[in-house]
Tab-separated table of C-alpha atoms in Angstrom:
chain	number	residue	atom	x	y	z
A	204	MET	CA	158.010	47.482	60.187
A	205	THR	CA	155.160	46.709	62.586
A	206	PRO	CA	152.071	48.869	62.954
A	207	LEU	CA	151.649	50.792	66.197
A	208	ALA	CA	148.057	49.705	66.675
A	209	PRO	CA	146.193	46.670	65.415
A	210	THR	CA	144.199	47.389	62.287
A	211	ALA	CA	140.497	46.804	62.467
A	212	SER	CA	138.785	44.801	59.765
A	213	LEU	CA	135.200	44.882	58.633
A	214	PRO	CA	132.939	42.400	60.411
A	215	GLN	CA	131.149	39.704	58.429
A	216	PRO	CA	127.610	40.536	57.233
A	217	GLY	CA	124.865	38.757	59.098
A	218	ILE	CA	121.502	38.978	60.759
A	219	MET	CA	122.871	40.923	63.754
A	220	GLY	CA	123.885	43.870	61.579
A	221	ARG	CA	120.481	44.015	59.913
A	222	ALA	CA	118.790	43.694	63.320
A	223	LEU	CA	120.916	46.555	64.659
A	224	GLY	CA	119.965	48.683	61.650
A	225	GLY	CA	116.313	47.769	62.177
A	226	LEU	CA	116.577	48.718	65.834
A	227	PHE	CA	117.871	52.153	64.846
A	228	PHE	CA	114.997	52.579	62.371
A	229	VAL	CA	112.434	51.685	65.053
A	230	LEU	CA	114.125	54.079	67.469
A	231	ALA	CA	114.089	56.789	64.776
A	232	LEU	CA	110.360	56.234	64.201
A	233	VAL	CA	109.631	56.469	67.920
A	234	ILE	CA	111.678	59.670	68.312
A	235	SER	CA	110.189	61.308	65.205
A	236	GLY	CA	106.674	60.172	66.085
A	237	PHE	CA	106.984	61.523	69.622
A	238	GLY	CA	108.225	64.826	68.180
A	239	VAL	CA	105.364	65.120	65.671
A	240	TYR	CA	102.755	64.110	68.273
A	241	ASN	CA	103.892	66.770	70.734
A	242	ALA	CA	104.481	69.394	68.010
A	243	ALA	CA	100.892	68.935	66.817
A	244	HIS	CA	99.650	69.498	70.353
A	245	ALA	CA	101.981	72.448	71.007
A	246	ALA	CA	100.771	74.050	67.766
A	247	GLY	CA	97.151	73.572	68.818
A	248	VAL	CA	96.356	71.250	65.906
A	249	ALA	CA	95.477	68.260	68.089
A	250	GLY	CA	94.093	67.839	71.590
A	251	THR	CA	91.916	70.015	73.775
A	252	HIS	CA	93.073	73.574	74.412
A	253	GLY	CA	92.770	75.156	77.806
A	254	THR	CA	94.511	76.824	80.715
A	255	LEU	CA	96.479	75.292	83.544
A	256	ALA	CA	96.197	77.309	86.757
A	257	VAL	CA	99.479	76.479	88.482
A	258	GLU	CA	99.073	75.846	92.209
A	259	HIS	CA	102.403	74.276	93.179
A	260	CYS	CA	105.712	73.113	91.732
A	261	TRP	CA	108.183	70.435	92.749
A	262	VAL	CA	111.437	68.956	91.547
A	263	LYS	CA	111.233	65.444	90.195
A	264	GLN	CA	114.500	63.680	90.918
A	265	GLY	CA	116.256	62.298	87.863
A	266	SER	CA	118.294	59.161	87.652
A	267	ARG	CA	122.071	59.149	87.392
A	268	SER	CA	121.856	59.604	83.632
A	269	SER	CA	119.190	62.341	83.604
A	270	SER	CA	118.926	65.626	85.413
A	271	ASP	CA	116.229	66.795	87.802
A	272	THR	CA	113.029	68.145	86.251
A	273	THR	CA	110.736	70.870	87.567
A	274	VAL	CA	107.071	69.876	87.414
A	275	CYS	CA	104.197	72.258	88.085
A	276	GLY	CA	100.678	71.110	88.821
A	277	GLY	CA	97.268	72.573	89.262
A	278	THR	CA	93.862	72.661	87.635
A	279	PHE	CA	93.343	72.346	83.871
A	280	ARG	CA	90.193	73.894	82.457
A	281	SER	CA	89.381	73.558	78.765
A	282	ASP	CA	88.306	76.657	76.840
A	283	ASP	CA	84.761	75.290	76.509
A	284	ASP	CA	84.640	74.325	80.231
A	285	LYS	CA	83.800	70.719	79.310
A	286	VAL	CA	87.054	69.308	80.716
A	287	VAL	CA	88.331	70.057	84.227
A	288	ASP	CA	91.311	68.159	85.652
A	289	ASP	CA	92.378	69.025	89.219
A	290	GLU	CA	95.530	66.887	88.938
A	291	ALA	CA	97.036	68.308	85.743
A	292	SER	CA	100.778	68.908	85.530
A	293	ILE	CA	103.420	70.032	83.050
A	294	ARG	CA	107.186	69.771	83.019
A	295	ALA	CA	108.104	73.438	83.231
A	296	LYS	CA	109.382	76.031	85.647
A	297	VAL	CA	106.402	78.317	86.265
A	298	LYS	CA	105.515	80.502	89.225
A	299	PRO	CA	102.612	79.243	91.343
A	300	GLY	CA	99.563	81.382	90.631
A	301	SER	CA	100.406	81.617	86.916
A	302	LYS	CA	98.052	80.562	84.161
A	303	VAL	CA	99.681	78.595	81.349
A	304	SER	CA	98.180	77.967	77.910
A	305	VAL	CA	98.325	74.199	77.340
A	306	GLN	CA	96.945	71.508	75.097
A	307	GLN	CA	95.655	68.250	76.531
A	308	ALA	CA	97.551	65.368	74.901
A	309	GLY	CA	95.994	62.139	76.090
A	310	GLY	CA	96.712	61.943	79.807
A	311	SER	CA	99.377	64.648	79.778
A	312	TYR	CA	99.643	68.336	78.908
A	313	VAL	CA	101.900	70.242	76.513
A	314	ARG	CA	102.622	73.964	76.598
A	315	VAL	CA	101.337	75.832	73.549
A	316	GLY	CA	103.363	78.273	71.502
A	317	PHE	CA	105.782	78.812	68.645
A	318	GLY	CA	108.901	78.041	70.668
A	319	GLU	CA	107.418	74.841	72.064
A	320	THR	CA	106.309	73.730	68.598
A	321	THR	CA	109.732	74.288	67.028
A	322	ARG	CA	111.411	72.483	69.923
A	323	TRP	CA	109.309	69.369	69.273
A	324	ILE	CA	109.899	69.608	65.515
A	325	ALA	CA	113.653	69.587	66.250
A	326	LEU	CA	113.100	66.220	67.937
A	327	PHE	CA	111.403	65.001	64.746
A	328	PHE	CA	114.556	65.847	62.775
A	329	LEU	CA	116.730	64.165	65.395
A	330	GLY	CA	114.943	60.959	64.430
A	331	TRP	CA	116.285	61.416	60.887
A	332	LEU	CA	119.845	61.472	62.261
A	333	VAL	CA	119.216	58.268	64.211
A	334	ALA	CA	117.868	56.604	61.038
A	335	ALA	CA	120.899	57.761	59.063
A	336	PHE	CA	123.230	56.296	61.671
A	337	GLY	CA	121.561	52.886	61.530
A	338	MET	CA	121.253	52.823	57.748
A	339	SER	CA	124.820	51.575	57.187
A	340	PHE	CA	124.258	48.562	59.431
A	341	ALA	CA	120.917	47.695	57.824
A	342	VAL	CA	122.305	47.931	54.284
A	343	THR	CA	125.555	46.024	54.857
A	344	GLY	CA	124.350	43.625	57.524
A	345	MET	CA	127.529	44.320	59.460
A	346	CYS	CA	127.373	44.640	63.240
A	347	PRO	CA	130.236	46.754	64.594
A	348	ARG	CA	132.211	45.722	67.649
A	349	SER	CA	134.186	48.951	67.998
A	350	GLY	CA	134.046	52.615	67.102
A	351	MET	CA	136.623	52.026	64.383
A	352	GLN	CA	134.335	49.446	62.760
A	353	VAL	CA	131.403	51.909	62.880
A	354	ALA	CA	133.472	54.379	60.867
A	355	MET	CA	134.616	51.678	58.447
A	356	ILE	CA	131.061	50.433	57.846
A	357	SER	CA	129.870	54.004	57.247
A	358	ARG	CA	132.717	54.533	54.783
A	359	ALA	CA	131.857	51.247	53.026
A	360	VAL	CA	128.430	52.591	51.948
A	361	SER	CA	129.588	56.128	51.129
A	362	GLY	CA	129.724	55.629	47.335
A	363	THR	CA	126.434	53.740	47.016
A	364	ARG	CA	122.809	54.855	46.635
A	365	ALA	CA	122.313	54.054	50.308
A	366	GLY	CA	125.223	56.379	51.067
A	367	ALA	CA	123.572	59.163	49.054
A	368	VAL	CA	120.302	58.686	50.972
A	369	ARG	CA	122.262	58.606	54.225
A	370	ARG	CA	124.013	61.889	53.360
A	371	TRP	CA	120.664	63.456	52.507
A	372	LEU	CA	119.164	62.295	55.828
A	373	VAL	CA	122.141	63.657	57.785
A	374	ARG	CA	122.107	67.027	56.006
A	375	ALA	CA	118.333	67.442	56.271
A	376	GLY	CA	118.327	66.240	59.886
A	377	LEU	CA	121.098	68.633	60.907
A	378	ALA	CA	119.597	71.568	58.994
A	379	GLY	CA	116.069	70.920	60.264
A	380	SER	CA	116.987	70.388	63.891
A	381	GLY	CA	119.475	73.275	63.846
A	382	LEU	CA	116.951	75.692	62.369
A	383	CYS	CA	114.233	74.576	64.778
A	384	LEU	CA	116.530	74.932	67.794
A	385	LEU	CA	117.573	78.395	66.575
A	386	LEU	CA	113.905	79.403	66.254
A	387	THR	CA	113.234	77.967	69.711
A	388	LEU	CA	116.081	80.037	71.138
A	389	LEU	CA	114.820	83.188	69.397
A	390	ALA	CA	111.276	82.587	70.677
A	391	TRP	CA	112.652	82.096	74.197
A	392	LEU	CA	114.747	85.295	73.982
A	393	LEU	CA	111.811	87.352	72.674
A	394	THR	CA	109.429	86.318	75.461
C-alpha cells in the first residue's frame, strides 16, 4: 500500500534553525518594544503632552501589502507652551478644526487615552506570540522548509521544558492581546 502524499521528515539541526529562531526573538523584541514605547506615550508616562490643532488631513497611499492610511496634520503646542511644532501630524481620521490630545514621542506624535494605550499594549503581547513561534526553531536548531515541518518541529518540543515555556508564552500572549483588544473596542464604543 502506498501513501497518498509523501511524508515529511524532520530537517537536520544546524545553524540555520538557530538563526531563524534568533531572528524571531529579535523581531519579537522589536514588536514588543515598539508597543511598550508607544503605550508609555499614549498613557502620558513618557514624552511631552500637548494638543494638536488639526488643520488638514490627507490619505497616505499604502503599498500593495498595506492599506491606505489617513494622516492629519497641524500645529502641536505643549501644555507648558515651550514646544510648538507647525508640522506635527498623527495617523488618525480627525475632522479639520479639531483639537486632539497627543504626546510627543521623539519626532512623532501619539494620541493619548485609555483605548490608545490598550491598543499598543496588545502589540506588546503580540511580540510574545512571535517569540513563542520562533522558540521551537531556536531550541531544536531545525530550519523548516514547509508548513508540515513547522508543525512537526513544534510537536517535537511539546513535551520538553521549552515546550512548557512556549505554551505559557502562547497562552499569555493570546490572553493579553485579546483582553487589550477587547478593552480597546469597549473604549472606542464608549466614546
